[in-house]
Amino acid sequence: MEHHPITAAIRRTMRLSIIEGGFSQIFLLWTTGSVLIGYMHHYDASPSHLALVSSVPMLAQVLSPLAAWGSSLWGKRRLLIALLAFIGRGLWFLAAIAPQLGIPNEAMPLFLILVLALSSLFQSSLGTLWTAWMGDMIPEDSRGRYIGLRSGIVGIVGMFASLASGWFLDRVAAPLNFQLVLGVAVVSALIAAIMIMFHYDPPPQGENLNFKELLSIPLQSQNFRRFLLFAALLHFGVFLGAPFVVPYYLDNLRMTFSQIAFWQVIASFVSLFTTSLWGRVADKAGNKGVLTIGVFLMGLLLPLSWIMAGLLQNISVIWVSAVIDAIVWGAAGPALFNLALASSPKENRVIYIAMYSLTIGIAGFISGTLAGPLLTWLNHYEWGRWSGYHSIFSLSSLVRLSSLIPLYYVAEVKAWRTRDLLRYMRPWRNLGFPWRQ
């Protein structure tokens, strides 16, 4: 791993990025998940509409290579990222005032999807550039620890934001409740965009490339191709089930918005500890083993907990699933981010991240587009309490677990084998806290 000092400018930006991430988290949380699904639900959105809520942002990521190309030509990443944030996030003001625009109720789900699509075109490009930016700035030997810390603190902000939105949505009549929450989300996002302008922007490494080279160079690396195959399969599995988790909570389990917010609070609180712990483990043992453990548990335990809650009609299982969610995504989220960076060279890193975004975008869009009609078809095959939701969660589980096959063949320099990592983390070693070394 590379070892170089963290300068004062980098350290200040790392602190500022945590604050900016908190404001961005409010926006992301309130323009996705239970808020947006609830808004769509109010206007009788179909399963296909709900699936598009998850798949449309993924399709927008096909423009990531264009963003990378434009960034390499312009060279001013900070200004470009701030501009993309202002435009992409500001578009959600249209969703906040949608009922005042005279749009028929039956057309409202499609209008919200259109806003989501336009916003995502800018947001996905922003994400690609931000990932490469952080990769150039944060030293590799402390990246896992920092990303884990940032994710944990941002999770606390999300915890309070979830509580606030859940309480508010249950007490104010629709659609005004959704409009006000979205309005505050836009304001929060614009504050975050302003803060980006004060970040340190190190010069990107690499040469300006033409668009053809931008698409072809990442695919010349066999190891990166293996990583792309793993990422595509994982995201295909995730987006088979993810669009229907909140509708499942609302329809099958009859949960309120406050209860869904409580689920998010549990997950956010636990993730405060898990992301930091997993980050320390990743810095010591590499990202691949951490990601393997996270994906295995994500594929097995998460869908199983959703299914069991429905079969037993007991939402206490959902509280357990919140803890599982924090553990598995605390491992998989930062490790996936860091393995994407570790699998790409420092030179022209942004084009590798753009190809990664393009790949998972296509996989997520195809999966989400198929998920709606698939759920409609599966709803015709119900046995007792077993519903179409349970069937699609089972399929999601199988695809997630199958992604472990290509992950096995991804190489990471100095990464521990998964079996060695598990042996190191065995619960009776050092009182169960080996990552504190």
CSV table of C-alpha atoms in Angstrom, one decimal:
chain,number,residue,atom,x,y,z
A,1,MET,CA,0.0,0.0,0.0
A,2,GLU,CA,1.1,3.6,-0.6
A,3,HIS,CA,2.3,5.6,2.3
A,4,HIS,CA,2.4,9.4,2.0
A,5,PRO,CA,1.5,12.1,4.5
A,6,ILE,CA,-1.9,13.7,4.8
A,7,THR,CA,-1.4,17.4,4.2
A,8,ALA,CA,-3.3,20.1,6.0
A,9,ALA,CA,-5.4,20.8,2.8
A,10,ILE,CA,-6.3,17.1,2.5
A,11,ARG,CA,-7.1,16.8,6.3
A,12,ARG,CA,-9.3,19.9,6.1
A,13,THR,CA,-11.1,18.5,3.1
A,14,MET,CA,-11.6,15.2,4.7
A,15,ARG,CA,-13.3,16.9,7.7
A,16,LEU,CA,-15.4,19.1,5.4
A,17,SER,CA,-16.4,16.2,3.3
A,18,ILE,CA,-18.0,14.5,6.4
A,19,ILE,CA,-20.1,17.6,7.0
A,20,GLU,CA,-21.0,17.9,3.3
A,21,GLY,CA,-21.9,14.2,3.3
A,22,GLY,CA,-24.4,14.8,6.2
A,23,PHE,CA,-26.3,17.4,4.2
A,24,SER,CA,-26.1,15.2,1.1
A,25,GLN,CA,-27.4,12.3,3.1
A,26,ILE,CA,-30.5,14.2,4.0
A,27,PHE,CA,-31.2,14.9,0.4
A,28,LEU,CA,-30.5,11.3,-0.7
A,29,LEU,CA,-32.6,9.8,2.0
A,30,TRP,CA,-35.6,12.0,1.4
A,31,THR,CA,-35.6,11.7,-2.4
A,32,THR,CA,-35.4,7.9,-2.2
A,33,GLY,CA,-36.7,5.1,0.0
A,34,SER,CA,-39.8,5.5,2.0
A,35,VAL,CA,-40.4,9.2,1.2
A,36,LEU,CA,-40.4,8.8,-2.6
A,37,ILE,CA,-42.1,5.4,-2.4
A,38,GLY,CA,-44.8,6.9,-0.1
A,39,TYR,CA,-45.3,9.8,-2.5
A,40,MET,CA,-45.7,7.3,-5.4
A,41,HIS,CA,-47.9,5.1,-3.3
A,42,HIS,CA,-50.2,8.1,-2.7
A,43,TYR,CA,-50.8,8.3,-6.4
A,44,ASP,CA,-51.4,4.5,-6.8
A,45,ALA,CA,-48.1,3.7,-8.5
A,46,SER,CA,-47.9,0.2,-10.0
A,47,PRO,CA,-45.2,-2.4,-9.3
A,48,SER,CA,-43.5,-1.4,-12.6
A,49,HIS,CA,-43.5,2.3,-11.5
A,50,LEU,CA,-41.9,1.3,-8.2
A,51,ALA,CA,-39.3,-0.8,-9.9
A,52,LEU,CA,-38.4,2.1,-12.2
A,53,VAL,CA,-37.7,4.2,-9.2
A,54,SER,CA,-34.7,2.0,-8.5
A,55,SER,CA,-33.7,1.2,-12.1
A,56,VAL,CA,-33.9,4.6,-13.7
A,57,PRO,CA,-31.0,6.1,-11.7
A,58,MET,CA,-28.9,3.1,-12.7
A,59,LEU,CA,-29.6,3.7,-16.4
A,60,ALA,CA,-28.4,7.3,-15.9
A,61,GLN,CA,-25.0,5.9,-15.1
A,62,VAL,CA,-24.4,5.1,-18.7
A,63,LEU,CA,-23.3,8.8,-19.1
A,64,SER,CA,-20.5,8.3,-16.6
A,65,PRO,CA,-17.9,7.9,-19.3
A,66,LEU,CA,-19.0,11.2,-20.8
A,67,ALA,CA,-18.5,12.9,-17.4
A,68,ALA,CA,-15.1,11.3,-17.1
A,69,TRP,CA,-14.1,12.5,-20.6
A,70,GLY,CA,-15.4,16.0,-19.9
A,71,SER,CA,-13.5,16.1,-16.7
A,72,SER,CA,-10.3,15.1,-18.3
A,73,LEU,CA,-10.6,17.8,-20.9
A,74,TRP,CA,-11.7,20.6,-18.5
A,75,GLY,CA,-9.6,19.5,-15.5
A,76,LYS,CA,-11.6,21.5,-13.0
A,77,ARG,CA,-13.3,18.6,-11.1
A,78,ARG,CA,-14.4,20.7,-8.1
A,79,LEU,CA,-16.3,23.2,-10.2
A,80,LEU,CA,-17.8,20.5,-12.4
A,81,ILE,CA,-19.0,18.4,-9.4
A,82,ALA,CA,-20.5,21.4,-7.7
A,83,LEU,CA,-22.3,22.4,-10.9
A,84,LEU,CA,-23.7,18.9,-11.4
A,85,ALA,CA,-24.9,18.9,-7.8
A,86,PHE,CA,-26.7,22.2,-8.2
A,87,ILE,CA,-28.5,21.2,-11.3
A,88,GLY,CA,-29.2,17.5,-10.5
A,89,ARG,CA,-30.4,18.1,-7.0
A,90,GLY,CA,-32.2,21.4,-7.7
A,91,LEU,CA,-34.5,19.6,-10.2
A,92,TRP,CA,-36.2,17.9,-7.2
A,93,PHE,CA,-37.9,21.3,-6.5
A,94,LEU,CA,-40.2,20.3,-9.4
A,95,ALA,CA,-41.3,17.1,-7.5
A,96,ALA,CA,-41.9,19.2,-4.4
A,97,ILE,CA,-44.3,21.5,-6.3
A,98,ALA,CA,-45.8,18.8,-8.6
A,99,PRO,CA,-49.4,19.0,-7.2
A,100,GLN,CA,-49.5,22.7,-8.0
A,101,LEU,CA,-48.4,22.2,-11.6
A,102,GLY,CA,-51.8,20.8,-12.7
A,103,ILE,CA,-50.6,17.3,-13.4
A,104,PRO,CA,-53.4,14.7,-13.4
A,105,ASN,CA,-53.2,12.3,-10.5
A,106,GLU,CA,-52.9,9.3,-12.8
A,107,ALA,CA,-49.9,10.9,-14.5
A,108,MET,CA,-48.1,11.8,-11.3
A,109,PRO,CA,-46.1,8.6,-10.9
A,110,LEU,CA,-44.6,9.0,-14.4
A,111,PHE,CA,-43.9,12.7,-13.7
A,112,LEU,CA,-42.0,11.8,-10.6
A,113,ILE,CA,-40.0,9.1,-12.5
A,114,LEU,CA,-39.2,11.8,-15.1
A,115,VAL,CA,-37.8,14.1,-12.4
A,116,LEU,CA,-35.9,11.2,-11.0
A,117,ALA,CA,-34.4,10.4,-14.4
A,118,LEU,CA,-33.3,13.9,-15.2
A,119,SER,CA,-31.8,14.4,-11.8
A,120,SER,CA,-30.0,11.1,-12.0
A,121,LEU,CA,-28.3,12.0,-15.3
A,122,PHE,CA,-26.4,14.7,-13.3
A,123,GLN,CA,-26.2,12.7,-10.0
A,124,SER,CA,-24.6,9.7,-11.6
A,125,SER,CA,-21.9,11.7,-13.3
A,126,LEU,CA,-21.3,13.5,-10.0
A,127,GLY,CA,-20.8,10.2,-8.2
A,128,THR,CA,-18.2,8.9,-10.7
A,129,LEU,CA,-16.1,12.1,-10.5
A,130,TRP,CA,-16.4,12.2,-6.7
A,131,THR,CA,-15.2,8.6,-6.3
A,132,ALA,CA,-12.1,9.2,-8.5
A,133,TRP,CA,-11.5,12.5,-6.7
A,134,MET,CA,-11.5,10.8,-3.3
A,135,GLY,CA,-9.3,8.1,-4.6
A,136,ASP,CA,-6.7,10.6,-5.7
A,137,MET,CA,-6.8,12.5,-2.5
A,138,ILE,CA,-7.1,10.0,0.4
A,139,PRO,CA,-4.0,7.8,1.0
A,140,GLU,CA,-4.7,4.1,0.3
A,141,ASP,CA,-3.4,3.0,3.7
A,142,SER,CA,-6.0,5.1,5.6
A,143,ARG,CA,-8.9,5.1,3.0
A,144,GLY,CA,-10.9,2.2,4.6
A,145,ARG,CA,-10.8,3.8,8.0
A,146,TYR,CA,-11.8,7.2,6.7
A,147,ILE,CA,-14.6,5.9,4.5
A,148,GLY,CA,-15.9,3.8,7.4
A,149,LEU,CA,-15.8,6.8,9.7
A,150,ARG,CA,-17.5,9.1,7.2
A,151,SER,CA,-20.2,6.5,6.5
A,152,GLY,CA,-20.8,6.0,10.2
A,153,ILE,CA,-21.2,9.8,10.9
A,154,VAL,CA,-23.3,10.3,7.8
A,155,GLY,CA,-25.4,7.4,9.0
A,156,ILE,CA,-26.1,9.2,12.3
A,157,VAL,CA,-27.4,12.2,10.3
A,158,GLY,CA,-29.5,9.8,8.3
A,159,MET,CA,-30.9,8.3,11.6
A,160,PHE,CA,-32.2,11.6,12.8
A,161,ALA,CA,-33.4,12.5,9.3
A,162,SER,CA,-35.3,9.2,9.1
A,163,LEU,CA,-37.0,9.9,12.5
A,164,ALA,CA,-38.0,13.4,11.5
A,165,SER,CA,-39.4,12.4,8.2
A,166,GLY,CA,-41.3,9.4,9.5
A,167,TRP,CA,-42.8,11.4,12.4
A,168,PHE,CA,-43.8,14.2,10.0
A,169,LEU,CA,-45.2,12.0,7.2
A,170,ASP,CA,-47.5,10.2,9.7
A,171,ARG,CA,-48.9,13.4,11.1
A,172,VAL,CA,-49.4,15.7,8.1
A,173,ALA,CA,-51.8,14.9,5.3
A,174,ALA,CA,-50.6,13.8,1.9
A,175,PRO,CA,-49.4,15.1,-0.5
A,176,LEU,CA,-48.4,18.2,1.5
A,177,ASN,CA,-46.2,16.1,3.9
A,178,PHE,CA,-44.2,14.7,1.0
A,179,GLN,CA,-43.9,18.1,-0.7
A,180,LEU,CA,-42.5,19.8,2.4
A,181,VAL,CA,-40.0,17.0,3.1
A,182,LEU,CA,-38.7,17.2,-0.5
A,183,GLY,CA,-38.4,20.9,-0.3
A,184,VAL,CA,-36.2,20.7,2.8
A,185,ALA,CA,-34.2,18.0,1.1
A,186,VAL,CA,-33.5,20.3,-1.9
A,187,VAL,CA,-32.3,23.1,0.4
A,188,SER,CA,-30.0,20.7,2.2
A,189,ALA,CA,-28.6,19.4,-1.1
A,190,LEU,CA,-27.8,23.0,-2.3
A,191,ILE,CA,-25.9,23.7,1.0
A,192,ALA,CA,-23.8,20.5,0.3
A,193,ALA,CA,-23.1,21.7,-3.2
A,194,ILE,CA,-21.8,25.0,-1.9
A,195,MET,CA,-19.5,23.2,0.5
A,196,ILE,CA,-17.9,21.2,-2.3
A,197,MET,CA,-16.5,24.5,-3.7
A,198,PHE,CA,-14.3,24.6,-0.6
A,199,HIS,CA,-12.8,21.2,-1.0
A,200,TYR,CA,-9.1,20.7,-2.0
A,201,ASP,CA,-8.8,19.4,-5.6
A,202,PRO,CA,-5.5,17.6,-6.3
A,203,PRO,CA,-4.4,17.5,-9.9
A,204,PRO,CA,-5.8,14.3,-11.6
A,205,GLN,CA,-3.1,11.8,-12.6
A,206,GLY,CA,-3.0,10.7,-16.2
A,207,GLU,CA,-3.2,12.1,-19.7
A,208,ASN,CA,-6.2,13.4,-21.7
A,209,LEU,CA,-7.7,10.5,-23.7
A,210,ASN,CA,-10.1,10.4,-26.6
A,211,PHE,CA,-13.5,8.9,-26.0
A,212,LYS,CA,-12.6,5.6,-27.7
A,213,GLU,CA,-9.6,5.1,-25.4
A,214,LEU,CA,-11.8,6.0,-22.4
A,215,LEU,CA,-14.0,3.0,-23.1
A,216,SER,CA,-11.4,0.5,-24.2
A,217,ILE,CA,-8.5,1.0,-21.8
A,218,PRO,CA,-10.3,-0.3,-18.6
A,219,LEU,CA,-11.4,-3.5,-20.5
A,220,GLN,CA,-7.8,-4.3,-21.3
A,221,SER,CA,-7.2,-5.3,-17.7
A,222,GLN,CA,-8.3,-8.9,-17.0
A,223,ASN,CA,-8.5,-8.3,-13.3
A,224,PHE,CA,-10.7,-5.2,-13.8
A,225,ARG,CA,-13.0,-7.2,-16.2
A,226,ARG,CA,-13.4,-9.8,-13.4
A,227,PHE,CA,-14.3,-7.1,-11.0
A,228,LEU,CA,-16.8,-5.6,-13.4
A,229,LEU,CA,-18.5,-9.1,-13.8
A,230,PHE,CA,-18.8,-9.4,-10.1
A,231,ALA,CA,-20.2,-5.9,-9.6
A,232,ALA,CA,-22.7,-6.4,-12.5
A,233,LEU,CA,-24.0,-9.7,-11.0
A,234,LEU,CA,-24.2,-8.3,-7.5
A,235,HIS,CA,-26.1,-5.2,-8.6
A,236,PHE,CA,-28.4,-7.3,-10.8
A,237,GLY,CA,-29.3,-9.3,-7.7
A,238,VAL,CA,-29.7,-6.3,-5.4
A,239,PHE,CA,-32.0,-4.5,-7.8
A,240,LEU,CA,-34.3,-7.5,-8.3
A,241,GLY,CA,-35.4,-7.2,-4.7
A,242,ALA,CA,-34.5,-3.7,-3.5
A,243,PRO,CA,-37.3,-1.8,-5.2
A,244,PHE,CA,-39.9,-3.7,-3.3
A,245,VAL,CA,-38.6,-3.7,0.3
A,246,VAL,CA,-40.5,-0.5,1.3
A,247,PRO,CA,-43.7,-1.4,-0.6
A,248,TYR,CA,-43.5,-4.8,1.1
A,249,TYR,CA,-43.2,-3.1,4.5
A,250,LEU,CA,-46.2,-0.9,3.7
A,251,ASP,CA,-48.5,-3.5,2.0
A,252,ASN,CA,-47.6,-6.9,3.4
A,253,LEU,CA,-46.5,-6.0,6.9
A,254,ARG,CA,-48.8,-2.9,7.3
A,255,MET,CA,-46.0,-0.8,8.8
A,256,THR,CA,-46.3,2.9,9.3
A,257,PHE,CA,-43.8,5.5,8.1
A,258,SER,CA,-42.7,6.0,11.7
A,259,GLN,CA,-42.0,2.2,12.0
A,260,ILE,CA,-40.0,2.3,8.7
A,261,ALA,CA,-38.1,5.3,10.1
A,262,PHE,CA,-37.4,3.3,13.2
A,263,TRP,CA,-36.0,0.5,11.1
A,264,GLN,CA,-33.7,3.0,9.4
A,265,VAL,CA,-32.7,4.4,12.8
A,266,ILE,CA,-31.6,1.0,14.0
A,267,ALA,CA,-29.6,0.4,10.9
A,268,SER,CA,-28.0,3.8,11.0
A,269,PHE,CA,-27.1,3.5,14.7
A,270,VAL,CA,-25.5,0.1,14.3
A,271,SER,CA,-23.7,1.1,11.1
A,272,LEU,CA,-22.0,3.9,13.1
A,273,PHE,CA,-19.9,1.1,14.7
A,274,THR,CA,-19.9,-1.5,12.0
A,275,THR,CA,-18.6,0.7,9.2
A,276,SER,CA,-15.7,2.0,11.3
A,277,LEU,CA,-14.8,-1.5,12.5
A,278,TRP,CA,-15.0,-3.0,9.0
A,279,GLY,CA,-12.9,-0.1,7.7
A,280,ARG,CA,-10.1,-0.9,10.1
A,281,VAL,CA,-10.3,-4.6,9.2
A,282,ALA,CA,-10.1,-3.7,5.5
A,283,ASP,CA,-7.0,-1.4,6.0
A,284,LYS,CA,-5.3,-4.4,7.7
A,285,ALA,CA,-6.5,-7.4,5.6
A,286,GLY,CA,-7.6,-5.9,2.3
A,287,ASN,CA,-11.1,-5.3,0.9
A,288,LYS,CA,-11.7,-8.6,-0.9
A,289,GLY,CA,-12.2,-10.7,2.2
A,290,VAL,CA,-14.4,-8.1,3.9
A,291,LEU,CA,-16.5,-7.8,0.7
A,292,THR,CA,-16.8,-11.6,0.4
A,293,ILE,CA,-18.2,-11.9,3.9
A,294,GLY,CA,-20.5,-8.9,3.4
A,295,VAL,CA,-21.9,-10.2,0.1
A,296,PHE,CA,-22.4,-13.7,1.5
A,297,LEU,CA,-24.4,-12.4,4.5
A,298,MET,CA,-26.2,-9.9,2.3
A,299,GLY,CA,-27.3,-12.6,0.0
A,300,LEU,CA,-28.3,-15.1,2.6
A,301,LEU,CA,-29.6,-13.2,5.7
A,302,LEU,CA,-31.2,-10.1,4.4
A,303,PRO,CA,-33.8,-11.7,2.0
A,304,LEU,CA,-34.4,-14.4,4.6
A,305,SER,CA,-35.3,-11.9,7.3
A,306,TRP,CA,-37.7,-10.1,5.0
A,307,ILE,CA,-39.4,-13.4,4.0
A,308,MET,CA,-39.6,-14.7,7.6
A,309,ALA,CA,-41.2,-11.4,8.8
A,310,GLY,CA,-44.0,-11.9,6.2
A,311,LEU,CA,-44.5,-15.6,6.9
A,312,LEU,CA,-44.7,-15.1,10.6
A,313,GLN,CA,-46.4,-11.7,10.3
A,314,ASN,CA,-44.1,-10.5,13.0
A,315,ILE,CA,-42.3,-7.1,12.4
A,316,SER,CA,-39.9,-7.8,15.2
A,317,VAL,CA,-38.0,-9.8,12.6
A,318,ILE,CA,-37.6,-6.5,10.7
A,319,TRP,CA,-35.8,-4.9,13.6
A,320,VAL,CA,-33.3,-7.9,13.4
A,321,SER,CA,-33.0,-7.3,9.7
A,322,ALA,CA,-32.0,-3.7,10.4
A,323,VAL,CA,-29.0,-4.9,12.5
A,324,ILE,CA,-28.1,-7.4,9.7
A,325,ASP,CA,-28.4,-4.6,7.1
A,326,ALA,CA,-26.0,-2.4,9.1
A,327,ILE,CA,-23.5,-5.3,9.5
A,328,VAL,CA,-23.5,-6.5,5.9
A,329,TRP,CA,-23.6,-3.0,4.2
A,330,GLY,CA,-21.0,-1.8,6.7
A,331,ALA,CA,-18.7,-4.4,5.3
A,332,ALA,CA,-19.9,-4.5,1.6
A,333,GLY,CA,-20.4,-0.7,1.0
A,334,PRO,CA,-17.0,0.7,1.8
A,335,ALA,CA,-15.2,-2.5,0.7
A,336,LEU,CA,-16.9,-2.3,-2.7
A,337,PHE,CA,-15.9,1.3,-3.0
A,338,ASN,CA,-12.3,0.6,-2.0
A,339,LEU,CA,-11.9,-2.5,-4.2
A,340,ALA,CA,-13.1,-0.5,-7.2
A,341,LEU,CA,-10.3,2.0,-6.5
A,342,ALA,CA,-7.8,-0.8,-5.7
A,343,SER,CA,-8.6,-2.6,-9.0
A,344,SER,CA,-7.9,0.6,-11.0
A,345,PRO,CA,-4.5,2.3,-11.5
A,346,LYS,CA,-3.8,5.8,-10.2
A,347,GLU,CA,-3.2,7.0,-13.7
A,348,ASN,CA,-6.5,7.9,-15.4
A,349,ARG,CA,-8.4,6.3,-12.5
A,350,VAL,CA,-11.5,8.3,-13.4
A,351,ILE,CA,-12.0,6.3,-16.6
A,352,TYR,CA,-12.0,3.0,-14.7
A,353,ILE,CA,-14.5,4.3,-12.2
A,354,ALA,CA,-16.6,5.6,-15.1
A,355,MET,CA,-16.6,2.1,-16.6
A,356,TYR,CA,-17.5,0.6,-13.3
A,357,SER,CA,-20.5,3.0,-13.0
A,358,LEU,CA,-21.5,2.2,-16.6
A,359,THR,CA,-21.4,-1.5,-15.9
A,360,ILE,CA,-23.4,-1.5,-12.7
A,361,GLY,CA,-25.8,1.1,-14.2
A,362,ILE,CA,-26.7,-1.2,-17.1
A,363,ALA,CA,-27.0,-4.2,-14.8
A,364,GLY,CA,-29.1,-2.3,-12.3
A,365,PHE,CA,-31.4,-0.9,-14.9
A,366,ILE,CA,-32.0,-4.2,-16.7
A,367,SER,CA,-32.7,-5.9,-13.3
A,368,GLY,CA,-35.0,-3.2,-12.1
A,369,THR,CA,-36.9,-3.1,-15.4
A,370,LEU,CA,-37.5,-6.8,-15.3
A,371,ALA,CA,-38.4,-6.8,-11.6
A,372,GLY,CA,-41.7,-5.0,-12.0
A,373,PRO,CA,-43.3,-7.4,-14.6
A,374,LEU,CA,-41.6,-10.3,-12.8
A,375,LEU,CA,-43.3,-9.4,-9.5
A,376,THR,CA,-46.7,-9.0,-11.3
A,377,TRP,CA,-46.3,-12.5,-12.7
A,378,LEU,CA,-45.1,-14.0,-9.5
A,379,ASN,CA,-48.1,-12.6,-7.7
A,380,HIS,CA,-50.2,-15.1,-9.6
A,381,TYR,CA,-48.4,-17.9,-7.7
A,382,GLU,CA,-49.2,-17.5,-4.0
A,383,TRP,CA,-49.4,-20.2,-1.4
A,384,GLY,CA,-50.9,-19.2,1.9
A,385,ARG,CA,-48.8,-16.4,3.3
A,386,TRP,CA,-46.1,-16.9,0.6
A,387,SER,CA,-46.5,-14.0,-1.9
A,388,GLY,CA,-44.9,-12.7,-5.0
A,389,TYR,CA,-42.7,-10.5,-2.7
A,390,HIS,CA,-41.3,-13.7,-1.1
A,391,SER,CA,-40.5,-15.3,-4.5
A,392,ILE,CA,-38.7,-12.2,-5.8
A,393,PHE,CA,-36.7,-11.9,-2.6
A,394,SER,CA,-35.6,-15.5,-3.0
A,395,LEU,CA,-34.5,-14.9,-6.6
A,396,SER,CA,-32.6,-11.8,-5.4
A,397,SER,CA,-30.8,-13.9,-2.8
A,398,LEU,CA,-29.7,-16.5,-5.3
A,399,VAL,CA,-28.2,-14.0,-7.7
A,400,ARG,CA,-26.5,-12.0,-5.0
A,401,LEU,CA,-24.8,-15.2,-3.7
A,402,SER,CA,-23.8,-16.2,-7.3
A,403,SER,CA,-21.7,-13.0,-7.6
A,404,LEU,CA,-19.3,-14.6,-5.1
A,405,ILE,CA,-18.0,-16.8,-7.9
A,406,PRO,CA,-16.4,-14.0,-10.1
A,407,LEU,CA,-15.4,-12.2,-6.9
A,408,TYR,CA,-13.2,-15.2,-6.0
A,409,TYR,CA,-11.1,-14.6,-9.1
A,410,VAL,CA,-10.5,-10.9,-8.5
A,411,ALA,CA,-7.0,-10.2,-7.3
A,412,GLU,CA,-6.1,-7.6,-4.8
A,413,VAL,CA,-2.5,-6.8,-3.8
A,414,LYS,CA,-1.6,-8.0,-0.3
A,415,ALA,CA,-5.2,-9.0,0.5
A,416,TRP,CA,-5.7,-11.8,3.0
A,417,ARG,CA,-7.6,-14.9,2.0
A,418,THR,CA,-11.1,-15.0,3.3
A,419,ARG,CA,-10.4,-18.0,5.5
A,420,ASP,CA,-7.5,-16.3,7.1
A,421,LEU,CA,-9.6,-13.2,7.8
A,422,LEU,CA,-12.3,-15.3,9.4
A,423,ARG,CA,-9.7,-17.1,11.5
A,424,TYR,CA,-8.4,-13.7,12.6
A,425,MET,CA,-11.9,-12.4,13.4
A,426,ARG,CA,-13.0,-15.5,15.4
A,427,PRO,CA,-15.1,-14.3,18.3
A,428,TRP,CA,-13.0,-15.7,21.1
A,429,ARG,CA,-9.8,-14.0,20.0
A,430,ASN,CA,-9.0,-10.9,22.0
A,431,LEU,CA,-12.5,-10.8,23.5
A,432,GLY,CA,-14.1,-10.6,20.1
A,433,PHE,CA,-12.5,-7.2,19.1
A,434,PRO,CA,-9.5,-8.1,17.0
A,435,TRP,CA,-10.0,-5.1,14.7
A,436,ARG,CA,-9.0,-2.8,17.6
A,437,GLN,CA,-5.3,-3.8,17.3
